[in-house]
Coordinates of C-alpha atoms and ligand atoms in Angstrom, one line a residue:
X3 CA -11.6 226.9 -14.1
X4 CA -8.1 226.3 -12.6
X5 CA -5.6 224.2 -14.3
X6 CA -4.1 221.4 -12.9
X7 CA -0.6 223.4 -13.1
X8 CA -2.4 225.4 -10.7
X9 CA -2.9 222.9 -7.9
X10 CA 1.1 221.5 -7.8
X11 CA 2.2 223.3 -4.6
X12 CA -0.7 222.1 -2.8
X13 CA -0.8 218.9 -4.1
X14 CA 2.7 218.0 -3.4
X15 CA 2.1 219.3 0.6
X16 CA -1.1 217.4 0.8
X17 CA 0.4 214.3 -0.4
X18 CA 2.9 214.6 2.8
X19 CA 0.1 214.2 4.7
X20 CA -1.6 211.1 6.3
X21 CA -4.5 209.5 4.1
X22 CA -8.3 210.0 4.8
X23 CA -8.7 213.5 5.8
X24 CA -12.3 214.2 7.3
X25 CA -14.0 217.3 6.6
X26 CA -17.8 217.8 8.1
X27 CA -19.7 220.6 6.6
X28 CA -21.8 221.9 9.8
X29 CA -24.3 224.2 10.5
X30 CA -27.5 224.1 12.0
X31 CA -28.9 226.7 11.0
X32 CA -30.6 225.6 7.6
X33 CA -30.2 226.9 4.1
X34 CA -26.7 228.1 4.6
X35 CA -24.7 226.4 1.6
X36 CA -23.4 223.0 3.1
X37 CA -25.0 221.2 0.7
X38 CA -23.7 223.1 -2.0
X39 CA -20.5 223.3 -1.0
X40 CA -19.8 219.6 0.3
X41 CA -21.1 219.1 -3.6
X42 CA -19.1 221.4 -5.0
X43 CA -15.9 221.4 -3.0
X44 CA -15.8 217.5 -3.3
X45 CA -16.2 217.9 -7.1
X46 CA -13.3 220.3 -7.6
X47 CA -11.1 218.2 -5.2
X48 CA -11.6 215.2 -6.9
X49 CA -11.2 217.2 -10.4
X50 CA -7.6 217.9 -8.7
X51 CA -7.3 214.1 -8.7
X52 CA -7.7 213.4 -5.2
X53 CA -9.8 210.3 -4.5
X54 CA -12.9 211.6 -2.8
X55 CA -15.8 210.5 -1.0
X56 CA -18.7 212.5 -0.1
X57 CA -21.2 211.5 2.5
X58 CA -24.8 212.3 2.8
X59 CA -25.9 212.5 5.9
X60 CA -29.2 214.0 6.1
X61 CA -32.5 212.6 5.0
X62 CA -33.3 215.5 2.8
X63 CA -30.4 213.8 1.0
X64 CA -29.9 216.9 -1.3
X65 CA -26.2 216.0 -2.1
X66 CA -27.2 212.5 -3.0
X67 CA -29.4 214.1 -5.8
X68 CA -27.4 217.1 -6.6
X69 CA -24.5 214.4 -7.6
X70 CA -27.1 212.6 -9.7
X71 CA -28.2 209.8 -7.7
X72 CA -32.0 209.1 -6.7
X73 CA -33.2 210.1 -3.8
X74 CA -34.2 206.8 -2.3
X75 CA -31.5 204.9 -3.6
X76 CA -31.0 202.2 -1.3
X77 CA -28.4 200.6 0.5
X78 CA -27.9 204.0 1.7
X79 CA -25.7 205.2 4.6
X80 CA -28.8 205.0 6.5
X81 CA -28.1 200.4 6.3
X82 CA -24.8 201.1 6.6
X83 CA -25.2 203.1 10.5
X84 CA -27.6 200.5 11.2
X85 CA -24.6 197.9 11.0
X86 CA -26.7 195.7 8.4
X87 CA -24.6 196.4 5.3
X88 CA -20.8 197.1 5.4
X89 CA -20.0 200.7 4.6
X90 CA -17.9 199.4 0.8
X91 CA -21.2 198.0 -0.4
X92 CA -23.4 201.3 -0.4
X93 CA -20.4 203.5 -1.3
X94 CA -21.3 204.2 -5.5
X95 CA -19.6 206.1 -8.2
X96 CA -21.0 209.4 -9.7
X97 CA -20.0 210.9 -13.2
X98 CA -17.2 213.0 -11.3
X99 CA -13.7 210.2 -12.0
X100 CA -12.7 210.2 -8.9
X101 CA -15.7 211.0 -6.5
X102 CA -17.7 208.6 -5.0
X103 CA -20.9 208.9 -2.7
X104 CA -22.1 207.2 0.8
X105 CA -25.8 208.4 -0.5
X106 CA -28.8 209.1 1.9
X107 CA -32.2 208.5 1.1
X108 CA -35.2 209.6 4.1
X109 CA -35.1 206.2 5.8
X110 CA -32.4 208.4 7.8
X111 CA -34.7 210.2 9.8
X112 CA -35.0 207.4 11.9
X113 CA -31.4 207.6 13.1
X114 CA -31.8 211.0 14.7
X115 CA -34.3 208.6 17.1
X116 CA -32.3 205.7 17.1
X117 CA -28.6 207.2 17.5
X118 CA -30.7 209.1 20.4
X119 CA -31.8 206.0 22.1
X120 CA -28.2 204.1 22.4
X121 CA -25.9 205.3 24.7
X122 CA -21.9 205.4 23.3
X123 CA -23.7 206.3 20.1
X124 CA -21.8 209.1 19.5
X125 CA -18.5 207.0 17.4
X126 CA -21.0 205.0 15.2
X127 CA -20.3 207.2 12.0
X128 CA -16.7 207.2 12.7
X129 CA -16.7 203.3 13.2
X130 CA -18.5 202.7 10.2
X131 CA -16.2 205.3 8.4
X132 CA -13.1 203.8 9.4
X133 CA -12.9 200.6 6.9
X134 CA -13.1 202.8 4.1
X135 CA -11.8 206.0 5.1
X136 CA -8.2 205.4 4.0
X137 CA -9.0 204.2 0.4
X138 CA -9.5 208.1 0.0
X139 CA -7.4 211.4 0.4
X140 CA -10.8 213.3 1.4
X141 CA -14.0 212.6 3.2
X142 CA -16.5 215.0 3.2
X143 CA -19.8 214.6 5.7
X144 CA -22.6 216.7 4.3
X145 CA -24.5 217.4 7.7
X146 CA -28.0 218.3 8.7
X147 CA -29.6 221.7 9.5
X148 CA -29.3 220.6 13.2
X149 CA -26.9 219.7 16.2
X150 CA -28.5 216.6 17.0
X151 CA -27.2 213.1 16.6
X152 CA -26.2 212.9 13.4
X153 CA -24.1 216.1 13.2
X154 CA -22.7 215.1 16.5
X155 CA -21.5 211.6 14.7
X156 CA -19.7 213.7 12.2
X157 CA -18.2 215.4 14.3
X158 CA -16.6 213.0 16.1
X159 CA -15.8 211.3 13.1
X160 CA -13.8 214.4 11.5
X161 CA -10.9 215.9 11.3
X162 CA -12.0 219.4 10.5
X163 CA -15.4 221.2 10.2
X164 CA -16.0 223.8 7.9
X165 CA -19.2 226.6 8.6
X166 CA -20.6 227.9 6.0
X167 CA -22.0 230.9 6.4
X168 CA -24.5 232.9 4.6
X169 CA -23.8 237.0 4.7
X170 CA -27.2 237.7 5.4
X171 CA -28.4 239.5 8.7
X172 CA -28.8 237.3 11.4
X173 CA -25.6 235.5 10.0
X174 CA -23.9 235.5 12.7
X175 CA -27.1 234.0 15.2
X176 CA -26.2 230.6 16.2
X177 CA -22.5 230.4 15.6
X178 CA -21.5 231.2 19.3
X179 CA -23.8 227.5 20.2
X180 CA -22.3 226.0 17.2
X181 CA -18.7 226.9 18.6
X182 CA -19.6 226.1 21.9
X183 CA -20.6 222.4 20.6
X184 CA -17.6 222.2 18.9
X185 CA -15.4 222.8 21.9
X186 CA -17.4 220.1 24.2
X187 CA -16.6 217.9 20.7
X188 CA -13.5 218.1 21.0
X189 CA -13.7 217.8 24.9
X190 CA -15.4 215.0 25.4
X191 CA -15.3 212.9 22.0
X192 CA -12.8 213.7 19.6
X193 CA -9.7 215.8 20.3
X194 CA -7.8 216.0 17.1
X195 CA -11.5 218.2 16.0
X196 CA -10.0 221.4 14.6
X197 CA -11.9 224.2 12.5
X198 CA -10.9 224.3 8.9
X199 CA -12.7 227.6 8.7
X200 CA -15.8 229.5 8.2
X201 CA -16.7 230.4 4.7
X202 CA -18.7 233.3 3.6
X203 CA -21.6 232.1 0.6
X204 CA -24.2 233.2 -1.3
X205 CA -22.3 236.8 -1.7
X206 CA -24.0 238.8 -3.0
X207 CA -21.4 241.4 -3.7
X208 CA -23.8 244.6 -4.6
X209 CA -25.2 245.0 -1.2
X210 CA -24.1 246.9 1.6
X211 CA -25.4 244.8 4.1
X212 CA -23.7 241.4 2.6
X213 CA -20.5 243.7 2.5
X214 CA -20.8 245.0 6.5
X215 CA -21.8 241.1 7.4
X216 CA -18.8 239.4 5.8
X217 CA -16.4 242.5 7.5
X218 CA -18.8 241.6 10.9
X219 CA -17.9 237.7 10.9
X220 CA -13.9 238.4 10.0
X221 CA -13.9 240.6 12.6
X222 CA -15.5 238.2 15.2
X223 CA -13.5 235.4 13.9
X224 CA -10.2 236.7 13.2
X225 CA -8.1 233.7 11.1
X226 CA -11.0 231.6 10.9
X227 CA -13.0 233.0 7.4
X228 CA -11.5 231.0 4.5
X229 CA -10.2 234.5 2.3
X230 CA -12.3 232.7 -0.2
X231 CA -15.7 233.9 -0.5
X232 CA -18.5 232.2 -2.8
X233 CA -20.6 234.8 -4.6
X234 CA -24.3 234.4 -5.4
X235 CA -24.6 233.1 -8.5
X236 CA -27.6 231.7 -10.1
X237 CA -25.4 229.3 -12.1
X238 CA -24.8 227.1 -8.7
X239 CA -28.1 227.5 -7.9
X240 CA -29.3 225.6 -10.9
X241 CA -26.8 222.7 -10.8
X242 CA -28.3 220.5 -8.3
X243 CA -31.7 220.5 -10.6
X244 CA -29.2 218.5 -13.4
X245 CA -28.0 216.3 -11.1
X246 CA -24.4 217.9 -12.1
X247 CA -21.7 219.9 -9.9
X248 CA -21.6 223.7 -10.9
X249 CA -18.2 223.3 -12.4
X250 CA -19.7 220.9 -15.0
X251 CA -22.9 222.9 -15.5
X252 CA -21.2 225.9 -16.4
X253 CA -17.4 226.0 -15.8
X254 CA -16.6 229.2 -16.6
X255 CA -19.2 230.5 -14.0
X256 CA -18.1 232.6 -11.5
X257 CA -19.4 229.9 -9.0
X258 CA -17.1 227.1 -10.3
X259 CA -14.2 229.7 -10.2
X260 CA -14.8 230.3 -6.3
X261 CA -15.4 226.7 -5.5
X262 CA -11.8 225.6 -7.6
X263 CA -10.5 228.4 -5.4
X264 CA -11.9 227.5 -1.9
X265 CA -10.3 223.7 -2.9
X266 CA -7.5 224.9 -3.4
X267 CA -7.6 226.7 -0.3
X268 CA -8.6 224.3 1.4
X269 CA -5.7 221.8 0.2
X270 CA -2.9 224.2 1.0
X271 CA -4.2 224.7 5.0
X272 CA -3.9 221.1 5.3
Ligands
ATP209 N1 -23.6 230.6 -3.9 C1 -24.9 230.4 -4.2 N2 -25.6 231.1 -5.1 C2 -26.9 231.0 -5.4 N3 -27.6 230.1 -4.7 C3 -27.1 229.3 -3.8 C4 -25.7 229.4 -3.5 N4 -25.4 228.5 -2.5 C5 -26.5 227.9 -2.2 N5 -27.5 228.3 -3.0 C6 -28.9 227.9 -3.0 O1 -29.4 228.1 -1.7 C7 -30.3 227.1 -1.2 C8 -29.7 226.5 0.1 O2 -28.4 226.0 -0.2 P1 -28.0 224.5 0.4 O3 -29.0 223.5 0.2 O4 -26.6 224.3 0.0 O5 -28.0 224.9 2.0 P2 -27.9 223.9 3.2 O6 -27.2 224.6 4.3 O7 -27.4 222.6 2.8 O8 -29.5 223.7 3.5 P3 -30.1 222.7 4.6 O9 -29.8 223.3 6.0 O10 -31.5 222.6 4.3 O11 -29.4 221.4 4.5 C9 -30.3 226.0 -2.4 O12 -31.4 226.3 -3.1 C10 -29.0 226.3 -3.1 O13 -29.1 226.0 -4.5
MG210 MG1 -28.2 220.6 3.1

């Protein structure tokens, strides 16, 4: 695990830095590690001491229960879009000091229908957001396995998007659309939209084919793959089933050791 020593550079250029940095975690394709690593990453960030806030925004709500919280745990950001209970009063603590969660439960499946029906829709998220947003230093938006309205509200509500991406074949299908959304993002709803990066995950650093995929996306998107690189590693795939972030299930996994690495990489791009 990295030691607070560690983290000082970065901290100290952070901290020049306005307050209430967004980050969404986007990519439709499913399965790809956003949950995990808007879990994870927002667990090592606020283990740097930076106040955090993670927000669930899919009905699966996998992040709400991976940080310990019940799946239908109500109010839940789902109220809180709906405009019938202010964004403070769902927002709860988890066991992390210093990260708390917006949670989801499946009530927000109806917002994909709903968001879809109002027109100016788009800024809900970012309205709701805004009351609350500077009482942290990070705000992570853990998005859907679609571009539809909810990931669209996250992305006009953020700062910077990070794409995970799984170095599997067919890695890099769908990222040209989901760059191509991106750009009519920051067109037409939300200019100051940049890309924090694409990250490589679930590595699985015996193959050939995870090696030639990972070289594949770097080349394709030159500057935009975090150097960090999360390996497969069975220890972050247990996690969530605790209800704990990997870098309290096993710390000196190599799973906790990438995500304290991405976090700090992630710190120190600003
Ligand atoms: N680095 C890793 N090593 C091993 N297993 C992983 C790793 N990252 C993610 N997983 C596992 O892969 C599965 C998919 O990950 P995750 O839920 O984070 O993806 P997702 O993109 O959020 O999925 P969805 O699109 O459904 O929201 C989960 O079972 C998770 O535990
Ligand atoms: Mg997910």
């Amino acid at each position: 695990m990295g030691s607070v020593g560690d983290w000082s550079a970065c901290v100290d250029r952070y901290r020049s830095s306005p307050l209430g940095t967004v980050y969404a975690i986007a990519n439709q394709k499913g399965g790809v590690g956003k949950t995990t690593t808007a879990v994870n990453l927002a667990a090592c960030i606020a283990e740097a001491g930076f106040a955090t806030l993670l927000v669930d925004i899919d009905a699966q709500a996998n992040a709400t229960v991976a940080l310990g919280a019940s799946k239908t745990t109500e109010p839940s950001v789902y109220d809180v879009i709906r405009g019938d209970v202010a964004t403070a009063d769902a927002v709860i603590a988890t066991d992390i000091e210093g990260l708390s969660l917006l949670p989801a439960n499946p009530d927000l499946a109806a917002s994909t229908v709903e968001l879809a029906r109002e027109s100016g829709s788009d800024h809900r998220l970012r309205d709701v957001l805004a009351p609350v947003r500077d009482d942290y230093e990070f705000v992570l938006l853990d998005c859907p396995p679609s571009l539809g309205p909810l990931t669209i509200n996250a992305l006009a509500a953020a700062d910077r998007v990070i794409v995970p991406v799984q170095t599997e074949y067919f890695a890099l299908e769908g990222l040209a659309g989901l760059l191509e959304t991106l750009r009519l993002v920051q067109l037409r709803l939300n200019p100051r939209l940049a890309i924090a990066g694409m990250l490589l995950t679930m590595h699985d650093t015996r193959t050939r084919l995870a090696h030639d995929v990972a070289q594949e996306v770097r080349t394709h998107f030159p500057d935009l793959v975090f150097d960090t690189v999360i390996p497969r590693n069975v220890r972050i795939s247990e996690a969530p089933s605790f209800g704990v972030p990997v870098i309290h299930h096993d710390p000196h996994s190599s799973g906790a050791a990438a995500y304290f690495e991405l976090a700090k990489e992630m710190v120190a791009r600003g």
